[in-house]
Short mmCIF file of C-alpha atoms in Angstrom, two decimals:
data_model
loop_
_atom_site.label_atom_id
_atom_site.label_comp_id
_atom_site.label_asym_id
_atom_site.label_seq_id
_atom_site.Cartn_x
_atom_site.Cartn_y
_atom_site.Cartn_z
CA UNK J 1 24.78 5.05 73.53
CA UNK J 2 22.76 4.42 70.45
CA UNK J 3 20.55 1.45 70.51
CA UNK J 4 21.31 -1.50 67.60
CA UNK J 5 18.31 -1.78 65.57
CA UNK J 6 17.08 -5.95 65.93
CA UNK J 7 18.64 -7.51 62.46
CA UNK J 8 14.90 -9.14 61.23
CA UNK J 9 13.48 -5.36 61.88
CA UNK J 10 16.38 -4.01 59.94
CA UNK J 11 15.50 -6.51 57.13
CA UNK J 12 11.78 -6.48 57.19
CA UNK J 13 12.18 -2.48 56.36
CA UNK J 14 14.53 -3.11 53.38
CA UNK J 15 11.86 -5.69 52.17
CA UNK J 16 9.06 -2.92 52.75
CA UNK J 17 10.72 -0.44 50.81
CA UNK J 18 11.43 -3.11 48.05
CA UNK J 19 7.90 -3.70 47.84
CA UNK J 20 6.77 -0.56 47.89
CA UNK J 21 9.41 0.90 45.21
CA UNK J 22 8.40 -2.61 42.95
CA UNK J 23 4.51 -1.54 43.49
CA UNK J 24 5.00 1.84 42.29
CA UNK J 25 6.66 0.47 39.55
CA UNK J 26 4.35 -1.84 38.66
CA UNK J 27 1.44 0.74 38.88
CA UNK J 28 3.53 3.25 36.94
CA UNK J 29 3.68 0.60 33.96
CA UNK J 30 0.29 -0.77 34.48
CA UNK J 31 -1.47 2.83 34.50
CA UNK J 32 -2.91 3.21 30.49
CA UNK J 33 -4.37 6.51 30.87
CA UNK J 34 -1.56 8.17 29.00
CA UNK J 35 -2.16 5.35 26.45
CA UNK J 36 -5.94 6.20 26.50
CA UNK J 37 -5.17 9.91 25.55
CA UNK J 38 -2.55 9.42 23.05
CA UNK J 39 -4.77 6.76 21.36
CA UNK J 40 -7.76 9.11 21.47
CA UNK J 41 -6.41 12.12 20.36
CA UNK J 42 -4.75 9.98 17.30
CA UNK J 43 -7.98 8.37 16.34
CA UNK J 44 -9.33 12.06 16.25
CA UNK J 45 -6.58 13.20 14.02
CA UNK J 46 -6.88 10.46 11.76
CA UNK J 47 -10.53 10.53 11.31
CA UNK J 48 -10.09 14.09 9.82
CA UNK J 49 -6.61 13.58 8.06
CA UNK J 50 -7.00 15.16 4.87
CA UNK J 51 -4.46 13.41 1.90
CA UNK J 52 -2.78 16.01 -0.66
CA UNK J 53 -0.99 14.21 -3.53
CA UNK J 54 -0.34 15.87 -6.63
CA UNK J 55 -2.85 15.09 -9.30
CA UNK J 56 -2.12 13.35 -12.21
CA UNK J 57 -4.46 15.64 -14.39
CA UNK J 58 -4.55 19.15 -14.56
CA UNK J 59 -8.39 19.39 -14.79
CA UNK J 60 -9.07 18.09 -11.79
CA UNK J 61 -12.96 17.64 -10.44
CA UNK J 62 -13.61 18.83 -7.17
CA UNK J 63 -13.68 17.21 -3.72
CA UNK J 64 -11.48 13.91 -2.97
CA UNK J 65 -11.17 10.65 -4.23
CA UNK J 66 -13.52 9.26 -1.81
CA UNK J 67 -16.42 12.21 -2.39
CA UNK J 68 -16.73 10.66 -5.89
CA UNK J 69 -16.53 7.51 -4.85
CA UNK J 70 -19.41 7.32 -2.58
CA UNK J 71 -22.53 6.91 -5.17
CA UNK J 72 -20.46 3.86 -6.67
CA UNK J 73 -20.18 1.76 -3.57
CA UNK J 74 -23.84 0.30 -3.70
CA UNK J 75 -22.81 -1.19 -7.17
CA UNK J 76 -19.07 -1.89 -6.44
CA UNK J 77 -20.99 -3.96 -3.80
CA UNK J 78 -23.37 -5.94 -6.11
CA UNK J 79 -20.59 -6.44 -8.18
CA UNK J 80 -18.42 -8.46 -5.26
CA UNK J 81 -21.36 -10.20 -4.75
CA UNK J 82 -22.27 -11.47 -8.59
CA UNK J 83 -18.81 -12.34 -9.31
CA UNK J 84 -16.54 -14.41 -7.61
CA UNK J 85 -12.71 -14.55 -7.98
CA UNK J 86 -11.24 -16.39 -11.08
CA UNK J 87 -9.44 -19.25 -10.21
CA UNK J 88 -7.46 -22.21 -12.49
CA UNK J 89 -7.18 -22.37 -16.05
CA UNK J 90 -9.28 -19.22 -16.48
CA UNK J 91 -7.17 -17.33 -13.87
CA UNK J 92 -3.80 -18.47 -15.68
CA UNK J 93 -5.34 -17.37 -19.13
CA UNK J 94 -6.23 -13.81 -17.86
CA UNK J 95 -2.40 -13.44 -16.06
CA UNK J 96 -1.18 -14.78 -19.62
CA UNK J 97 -3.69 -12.07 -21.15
CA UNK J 98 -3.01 -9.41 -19.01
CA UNK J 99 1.01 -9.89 -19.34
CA UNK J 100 1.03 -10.07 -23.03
CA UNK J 101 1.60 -13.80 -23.29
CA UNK J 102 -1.37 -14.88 -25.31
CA UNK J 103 -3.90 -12.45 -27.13
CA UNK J 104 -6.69 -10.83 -26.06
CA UNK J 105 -8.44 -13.25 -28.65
CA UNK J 106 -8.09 -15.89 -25.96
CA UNK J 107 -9.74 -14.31 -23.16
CA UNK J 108 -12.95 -17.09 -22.71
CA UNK J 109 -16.08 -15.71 -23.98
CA UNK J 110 -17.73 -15.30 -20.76
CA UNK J 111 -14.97 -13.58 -18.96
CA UNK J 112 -15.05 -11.00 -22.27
CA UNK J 113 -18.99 -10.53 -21.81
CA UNK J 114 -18.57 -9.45 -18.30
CA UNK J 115 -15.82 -7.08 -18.98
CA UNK J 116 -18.33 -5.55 -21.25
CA UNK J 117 -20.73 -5.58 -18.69
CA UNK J 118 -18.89 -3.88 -16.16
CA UNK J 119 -16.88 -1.14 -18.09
CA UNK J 120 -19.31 1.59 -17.44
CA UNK J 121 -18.75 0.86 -13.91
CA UNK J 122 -15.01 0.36 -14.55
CA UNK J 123 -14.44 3.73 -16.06
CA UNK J 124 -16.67 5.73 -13.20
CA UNK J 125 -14.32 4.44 -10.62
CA UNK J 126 -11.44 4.78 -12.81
CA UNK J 127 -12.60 8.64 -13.46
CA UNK J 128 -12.76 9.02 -9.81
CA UNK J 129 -9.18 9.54 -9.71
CA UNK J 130 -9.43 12.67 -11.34
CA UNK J 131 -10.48 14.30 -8.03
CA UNK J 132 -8.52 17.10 -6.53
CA UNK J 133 -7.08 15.59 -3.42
CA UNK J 134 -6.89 11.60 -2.12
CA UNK J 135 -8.88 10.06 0.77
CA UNK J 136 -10.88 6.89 0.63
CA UNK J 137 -14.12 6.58 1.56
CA UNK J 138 -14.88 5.95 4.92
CA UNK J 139 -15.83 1.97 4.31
CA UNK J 140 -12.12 1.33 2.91
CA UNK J 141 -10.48 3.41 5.85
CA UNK J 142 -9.19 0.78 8.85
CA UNK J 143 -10.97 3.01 11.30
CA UNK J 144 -14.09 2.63 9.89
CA UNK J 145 -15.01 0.17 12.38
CA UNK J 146 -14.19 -3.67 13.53
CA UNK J 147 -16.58 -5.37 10.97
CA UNK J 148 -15.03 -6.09 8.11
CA UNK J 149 -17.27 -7.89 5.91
CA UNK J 150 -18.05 -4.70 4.17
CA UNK J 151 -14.16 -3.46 3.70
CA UNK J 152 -13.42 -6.91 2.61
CA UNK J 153 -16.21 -7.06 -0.75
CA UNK J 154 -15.48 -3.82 -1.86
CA UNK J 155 -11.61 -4.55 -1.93
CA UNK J 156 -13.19 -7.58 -3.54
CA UNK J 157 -14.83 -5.19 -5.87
CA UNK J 158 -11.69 -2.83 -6.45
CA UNK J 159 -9.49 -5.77 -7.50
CA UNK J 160 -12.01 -6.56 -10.44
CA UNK J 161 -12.16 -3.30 -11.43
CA UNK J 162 -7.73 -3.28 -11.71
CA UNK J 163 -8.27 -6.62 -13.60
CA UNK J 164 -10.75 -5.11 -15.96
CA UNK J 165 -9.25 -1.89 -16.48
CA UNK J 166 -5.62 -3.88 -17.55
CA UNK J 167 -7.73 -6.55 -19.75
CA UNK J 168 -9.37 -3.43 -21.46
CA UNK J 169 -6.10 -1.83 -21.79
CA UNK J 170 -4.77 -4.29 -23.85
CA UNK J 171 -8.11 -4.37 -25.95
CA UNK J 172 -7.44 -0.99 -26.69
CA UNK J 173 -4.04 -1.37 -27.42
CA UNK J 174 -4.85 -4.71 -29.89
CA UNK J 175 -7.17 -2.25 -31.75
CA UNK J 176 -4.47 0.37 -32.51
CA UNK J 177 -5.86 2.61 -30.10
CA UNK J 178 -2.76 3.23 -28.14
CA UNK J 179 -3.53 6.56 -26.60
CA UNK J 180 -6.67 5.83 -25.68
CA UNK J 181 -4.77 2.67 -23.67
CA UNK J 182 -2.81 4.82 -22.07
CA UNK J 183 -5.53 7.48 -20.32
CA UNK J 184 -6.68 4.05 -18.81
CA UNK J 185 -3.86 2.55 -17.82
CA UNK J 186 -2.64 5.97 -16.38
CA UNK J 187 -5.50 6.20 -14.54
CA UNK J 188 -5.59 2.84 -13.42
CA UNK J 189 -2.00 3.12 -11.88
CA UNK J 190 -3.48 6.42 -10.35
CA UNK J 191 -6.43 4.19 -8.60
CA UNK J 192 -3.84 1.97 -7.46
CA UNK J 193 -2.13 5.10 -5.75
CA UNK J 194 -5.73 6.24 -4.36
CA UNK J 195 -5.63 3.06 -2.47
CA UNK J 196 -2.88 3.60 -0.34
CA UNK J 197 -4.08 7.23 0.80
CA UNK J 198 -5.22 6.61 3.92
CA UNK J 199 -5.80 2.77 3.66
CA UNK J 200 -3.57 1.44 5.82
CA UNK J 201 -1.64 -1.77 5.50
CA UNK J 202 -4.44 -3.45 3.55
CA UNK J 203 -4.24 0.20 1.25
CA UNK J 204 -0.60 -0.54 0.88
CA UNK J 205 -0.88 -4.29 -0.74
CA UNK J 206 -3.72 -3.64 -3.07
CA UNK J 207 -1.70 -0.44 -4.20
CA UNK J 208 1.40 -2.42 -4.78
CA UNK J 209 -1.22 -5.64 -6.20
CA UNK J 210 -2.65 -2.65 -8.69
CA UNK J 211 0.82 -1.79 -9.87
CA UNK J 212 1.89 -5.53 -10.33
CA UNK J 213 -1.41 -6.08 -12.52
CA UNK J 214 -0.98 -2.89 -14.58
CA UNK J 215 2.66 -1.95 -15.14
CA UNK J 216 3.05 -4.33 -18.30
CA UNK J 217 -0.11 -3.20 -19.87
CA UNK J 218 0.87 0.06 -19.28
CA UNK J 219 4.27 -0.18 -20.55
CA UNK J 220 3.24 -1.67 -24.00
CA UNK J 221 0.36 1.18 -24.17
CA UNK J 222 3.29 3.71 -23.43
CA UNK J 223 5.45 2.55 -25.92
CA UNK J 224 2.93 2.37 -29.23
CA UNK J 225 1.27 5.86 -28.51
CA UNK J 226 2.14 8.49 -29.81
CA UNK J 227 4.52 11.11 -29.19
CA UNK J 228 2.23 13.64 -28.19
CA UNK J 229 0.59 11.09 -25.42
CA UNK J 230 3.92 9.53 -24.34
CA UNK J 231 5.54 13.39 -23.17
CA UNK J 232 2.20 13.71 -21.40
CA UNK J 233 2.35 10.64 -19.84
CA UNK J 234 6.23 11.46 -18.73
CA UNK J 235 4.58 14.16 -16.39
CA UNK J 236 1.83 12.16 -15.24
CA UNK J 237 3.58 9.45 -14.05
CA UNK J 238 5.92 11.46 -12.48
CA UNK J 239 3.03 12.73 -10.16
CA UNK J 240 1.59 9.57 -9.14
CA UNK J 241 5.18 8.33 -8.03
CA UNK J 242 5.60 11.44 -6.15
CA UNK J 243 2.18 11.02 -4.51
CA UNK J 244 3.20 7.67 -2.72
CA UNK J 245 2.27 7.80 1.16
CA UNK J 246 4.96 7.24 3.32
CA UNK J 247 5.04 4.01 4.85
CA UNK J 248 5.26 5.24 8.37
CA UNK J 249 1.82 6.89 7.81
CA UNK J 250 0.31 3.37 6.49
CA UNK J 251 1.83 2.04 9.68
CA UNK J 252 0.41 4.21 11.81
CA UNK J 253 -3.10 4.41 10.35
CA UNK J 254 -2.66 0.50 10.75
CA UNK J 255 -1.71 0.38 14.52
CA UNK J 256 -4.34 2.89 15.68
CA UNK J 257 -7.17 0.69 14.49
CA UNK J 258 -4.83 -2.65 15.47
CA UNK J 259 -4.93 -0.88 19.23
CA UNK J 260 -9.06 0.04 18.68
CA UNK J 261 -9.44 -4.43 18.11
CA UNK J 262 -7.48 -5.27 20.71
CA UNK J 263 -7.79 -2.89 23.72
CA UNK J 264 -10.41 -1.28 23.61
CA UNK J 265 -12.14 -2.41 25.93
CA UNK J 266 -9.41 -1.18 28.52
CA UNK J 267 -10.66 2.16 27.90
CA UNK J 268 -12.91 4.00 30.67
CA UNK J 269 -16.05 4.51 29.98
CA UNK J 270 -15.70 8.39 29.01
CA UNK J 271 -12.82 7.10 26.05
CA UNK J 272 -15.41 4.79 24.90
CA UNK J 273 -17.84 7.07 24.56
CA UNK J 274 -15.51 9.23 22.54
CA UNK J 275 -15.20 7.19 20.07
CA UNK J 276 -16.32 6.49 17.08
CA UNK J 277 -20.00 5.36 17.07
CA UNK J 278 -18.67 1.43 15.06
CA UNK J 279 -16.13 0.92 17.97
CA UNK J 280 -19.07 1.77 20.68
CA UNK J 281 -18.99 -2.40 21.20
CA UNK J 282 -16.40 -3.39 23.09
CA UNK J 283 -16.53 -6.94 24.87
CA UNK J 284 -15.24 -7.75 27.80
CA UNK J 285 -11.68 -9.97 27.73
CA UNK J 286 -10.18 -11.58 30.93
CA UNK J 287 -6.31 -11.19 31.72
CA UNK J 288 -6.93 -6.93 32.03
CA UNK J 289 -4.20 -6.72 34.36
CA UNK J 290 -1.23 -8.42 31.60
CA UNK J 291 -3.49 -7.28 28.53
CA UNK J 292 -2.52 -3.93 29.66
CA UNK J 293 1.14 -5.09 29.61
CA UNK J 294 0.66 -6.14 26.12
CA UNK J 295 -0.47 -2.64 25.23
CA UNK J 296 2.16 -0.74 26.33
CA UNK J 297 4.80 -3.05 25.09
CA UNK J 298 2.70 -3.00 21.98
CA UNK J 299 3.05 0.60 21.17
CA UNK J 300 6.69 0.95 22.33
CA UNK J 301 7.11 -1.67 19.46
CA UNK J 302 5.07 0.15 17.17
CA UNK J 303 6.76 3.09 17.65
CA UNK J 304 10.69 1.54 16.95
CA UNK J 305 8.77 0.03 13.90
CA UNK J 306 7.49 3.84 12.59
CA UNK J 307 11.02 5.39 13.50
CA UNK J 308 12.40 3.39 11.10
CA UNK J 309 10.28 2.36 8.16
CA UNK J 310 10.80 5.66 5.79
CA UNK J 311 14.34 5.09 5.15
CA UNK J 312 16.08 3.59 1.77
CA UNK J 313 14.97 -0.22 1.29
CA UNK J 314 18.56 -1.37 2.90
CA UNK J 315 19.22 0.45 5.64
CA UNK J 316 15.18 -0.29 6.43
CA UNK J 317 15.94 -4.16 6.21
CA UNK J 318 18.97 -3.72 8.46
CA UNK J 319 16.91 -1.60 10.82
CA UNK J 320 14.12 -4.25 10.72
CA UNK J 321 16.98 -6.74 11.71
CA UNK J 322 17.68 -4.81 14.64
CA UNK J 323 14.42 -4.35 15.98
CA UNK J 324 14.13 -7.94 16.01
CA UNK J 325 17.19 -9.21 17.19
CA UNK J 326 16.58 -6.67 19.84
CA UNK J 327 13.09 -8.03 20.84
CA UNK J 328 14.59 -11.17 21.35
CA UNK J 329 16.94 -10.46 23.84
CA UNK J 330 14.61 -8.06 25.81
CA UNK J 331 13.57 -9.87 29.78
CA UNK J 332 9.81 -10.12 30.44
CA UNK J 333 8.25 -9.61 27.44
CA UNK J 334 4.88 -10.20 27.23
CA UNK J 335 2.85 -12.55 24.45
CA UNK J 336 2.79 -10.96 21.80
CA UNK J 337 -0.70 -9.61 20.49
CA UNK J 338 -1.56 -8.55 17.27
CA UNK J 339 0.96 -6.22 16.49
CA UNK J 340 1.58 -4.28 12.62
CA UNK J 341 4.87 -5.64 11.15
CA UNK J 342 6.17 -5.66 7.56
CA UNK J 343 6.67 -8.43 6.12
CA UNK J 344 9.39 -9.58 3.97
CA UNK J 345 6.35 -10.48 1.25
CA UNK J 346 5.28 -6.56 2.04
CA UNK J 347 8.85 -5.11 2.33
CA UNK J 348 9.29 -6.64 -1.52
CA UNK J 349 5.67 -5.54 -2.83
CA UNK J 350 6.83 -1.98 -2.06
CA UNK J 351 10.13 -2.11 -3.64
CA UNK J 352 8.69 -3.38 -6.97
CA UNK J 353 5.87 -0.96 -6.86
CA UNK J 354 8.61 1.66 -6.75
CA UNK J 355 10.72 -0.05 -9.60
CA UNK J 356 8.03 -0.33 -11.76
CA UNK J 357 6.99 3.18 -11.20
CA UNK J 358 10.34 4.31 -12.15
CA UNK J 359 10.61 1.86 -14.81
CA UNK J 360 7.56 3.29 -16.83
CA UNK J 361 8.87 6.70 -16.23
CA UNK J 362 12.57 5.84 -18.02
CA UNK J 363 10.28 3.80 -20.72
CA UNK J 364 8.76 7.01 -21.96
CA UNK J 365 11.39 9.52 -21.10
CA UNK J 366 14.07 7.18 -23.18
CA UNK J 367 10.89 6.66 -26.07
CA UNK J 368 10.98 10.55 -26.08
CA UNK J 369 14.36 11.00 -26.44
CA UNK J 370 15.06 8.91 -29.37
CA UNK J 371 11.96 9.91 -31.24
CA UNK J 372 13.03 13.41 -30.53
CA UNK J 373 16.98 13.10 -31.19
CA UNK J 374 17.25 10.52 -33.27
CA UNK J 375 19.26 8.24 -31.10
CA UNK J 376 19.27 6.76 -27.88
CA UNK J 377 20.17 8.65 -24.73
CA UNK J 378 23.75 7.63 -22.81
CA UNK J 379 21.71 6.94 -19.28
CA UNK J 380 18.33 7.26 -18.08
CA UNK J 381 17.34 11.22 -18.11
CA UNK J 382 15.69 10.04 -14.56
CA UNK J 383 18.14 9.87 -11.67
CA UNK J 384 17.80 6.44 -10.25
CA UNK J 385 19.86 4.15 -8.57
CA UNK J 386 17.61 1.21 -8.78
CA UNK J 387 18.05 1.25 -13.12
CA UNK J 388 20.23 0.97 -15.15
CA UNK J 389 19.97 1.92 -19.58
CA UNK J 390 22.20 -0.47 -21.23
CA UNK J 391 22.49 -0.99 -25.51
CA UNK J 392 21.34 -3.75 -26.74
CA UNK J 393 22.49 -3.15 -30.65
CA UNK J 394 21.84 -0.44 -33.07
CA UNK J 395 17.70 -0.08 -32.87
CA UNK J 396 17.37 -1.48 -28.90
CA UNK J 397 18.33 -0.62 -25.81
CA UNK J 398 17.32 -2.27 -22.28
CA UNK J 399 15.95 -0.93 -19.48
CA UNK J 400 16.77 -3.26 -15.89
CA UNK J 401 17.02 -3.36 -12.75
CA UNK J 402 20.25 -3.17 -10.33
CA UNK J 403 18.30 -5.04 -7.78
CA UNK J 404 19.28 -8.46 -7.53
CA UNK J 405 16.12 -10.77 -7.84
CA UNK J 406 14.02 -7.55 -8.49
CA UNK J 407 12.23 -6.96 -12.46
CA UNK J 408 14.42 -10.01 -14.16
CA UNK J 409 13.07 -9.66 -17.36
CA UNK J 410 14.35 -6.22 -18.53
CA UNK J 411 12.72 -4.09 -20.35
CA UNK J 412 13.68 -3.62 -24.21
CA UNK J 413 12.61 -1.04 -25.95
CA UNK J 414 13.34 -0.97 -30.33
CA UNK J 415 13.60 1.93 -32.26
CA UNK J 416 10.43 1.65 -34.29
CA UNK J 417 8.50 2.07 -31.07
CA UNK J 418 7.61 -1.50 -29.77
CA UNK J 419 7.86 -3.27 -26.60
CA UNK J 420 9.45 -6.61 -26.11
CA UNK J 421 10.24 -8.31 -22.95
CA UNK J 422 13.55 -9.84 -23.50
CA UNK J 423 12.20 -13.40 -23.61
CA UNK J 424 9.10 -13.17 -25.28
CA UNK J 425 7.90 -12.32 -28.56
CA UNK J 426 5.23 -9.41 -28.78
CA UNK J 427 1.55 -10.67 -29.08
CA UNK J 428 -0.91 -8.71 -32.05
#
């Protein structure tokens, strides 16, 4: 007869095997070499990651973006350092300025002398753009290292340079000199572009910043040149929308160097070495046993977040939702570390830059079209769902947006060629 097994033995080898399944568990989730290769080999790829976009001239120079950009840096530099952002009444008289508000005649004599100052500089970076294929230099890339006092004067520096080239836009348009208004505006929009080739989240606001700053300018430049300049322009434009990153790659950039801050120094000492020579430092930070919790939860976020991100503005906010909502009601989650979202400010930056991108392109293409035909075009010749080409009377027709909230102030466009917004007279 078999013998009965005592009931606390019985129970003491259920609890074993408990244990021992929970510890295996525990190690499986807590082991971050696969992390540690994944994260490597990305960091690699990145590093290298070459950015095609189709140019938005035809005689391109040589190299990339960031190639030409190198011997600038020293003085894009100095510049961050001499001038300081505007702020107050002079800040409000350069939007008012820039927008078309007020004339260039009231730009404060000072601010005028140091656009003068700095236009040589202004139009090297601008004619950086002409290179044959994107990529920042390695200072404005987020791997570049965990210091960012550097990164954070040029972008300094860059944001001058979008505020000079719009001020000087209008200049040239005040003058008469419309098509000259438009190669810089054109290639300021194409700079703005630049900056979201391989620049991460950071890239993607001061490319959607650039756009806010210049689309106006541009548009009023668009509309007085002349016909020659404005089919050229339909083509250039064109490109530089085309030539938008997606915003999974931004992300992505973005959480490899977000990982590099915050984990790295859970990495053996061979990953380490494999780095980068600027992420070499890597200091010590207690809590290694939940930190490496964190990471893996981390990049199981980040990678819902990148599954998601490319698709039409909607469905992406819905999506978003979801993720959320779904984070919420997950067990055992651990505090959160710094981890790459969108925000609703971002989500919104990148929806206007693409309405304004398409809204300069149905500017000229409509411009075109009734300089060409003699009369306005039924719809927009540009497929878009986001605009809509509505009369206004005989010599206007409007140009707005579908969006609620998005571009409220359509765009009106009169038959002898000028630009009004809807609520404001033009400015000479």
């Amino acid at each position: 007869m078999a013998l009965k097994r005592p009931l606390p033995a019985l129970m003491g080898g259920v609890s074993l095997s408990v244990l021992v399944s929970l510890g295996a568990l525990a190690h499986r989730h807590l082991r971050t070499d696969a992390l540690e290769e994944r994260l490597l080999r990305e960091v690699n790829t990145l590093a290298y990651a070459e950015h095609p976009r189709p140019a938005h001239l035809t005689a391109t120079r040589p190299g990339t973006f960031g190639d030409a950009m190198a011997p600038l840096l020293p003085a894009l530099l100095q510049r961050a350092r001499e001038t300081p952002p505007s702020t107050g009444a002079e800040a409000q008289t350069l939007e008012a300025v820039t927008e078309g508000r007020a004339p260039v005649t009231d730009l404060p004599a000072p601010r005028l002398e140091a656009l003068e100052r700095g236009l040589p500089l202004t139009h090297q970076v601008l004619a950086a753009t002409h290179a044959e294929f994107g990529g920042l230099p390695e200072d404005l890339r987020p791997l570049s290292g965990p210091e960012l006092s550097r990164r954070d004067a040029l972008i300094h520096a860059l944001r001058r340079v979008v505020e000079d080239a719009a001020l000087q836009t209008r200049r040239l348009v005040a003058r008469g000199d419309a098509d000259a208004a438009v190669d810089t505006c054109v290639d300021t929009l194409a700079l703005s572009r630049e900056l979201a080739l391989g620049g991460g989240l950071v890239g993607l606001r001061l490319s959607a910043a650039g756009y806010a700053r210049a689309w106006r300018p541009c548009a009023d430049a668009l509309d007085a040149a002349s016909l020659t300049r404005k089919r050229q322009a339909v083509s250039q434009l064109t490109r530089l929308h085309e030539g938008f990153p997606p915003v999974s790659l931004t992300l992505h950039e973005e959480s490899v160097a977000a990982q590099l801050r915050a984990f790295r120094d859970l990495l053996s000492d061979d990953a380490r070495a494999a780095l980068p020579p600027t992420w070499f430092d890597a200091p010590g930070q207690p809590g290694a046993l939940s930190r490496r919790l964190q990471w893996r939860q981390w990049v199981e976020d980040a990678d819902r977040l990148l599954a998601v991100v490319d698709q039409p503005a909607e469905e992406r906010r819905r999506a978003l939702a979801a993720l959320e909502a779904r984070k919420a009601g997950e067990y055992f989650r651990q505090e959160e570390t710094p981890a790459v979202r969108l925000s609703p400010e971002d989500l919104e930056a990148l929806e206007l830059r693409a309405l304004r991108s398409e809204a300069l392109i149905a500017l000229v293409e409509v411009d075109v079209a009734r300089a060409e035909k003699g009369q306005w075009p039924r719809a927009l010749p540009t497929r878009t769902t986001s605009l809509v080409l509505e009369p206004v009377d005989e010599t206007r027709v409007s140009i707005r947006s579908c969006i609620p909230g998005m571009m409220p102030d359509p765009l009106v466009v009169e038959a002898d060629g000028s630009l009004l917004l809807q609520h404001v007279q033009d400015v000479p």
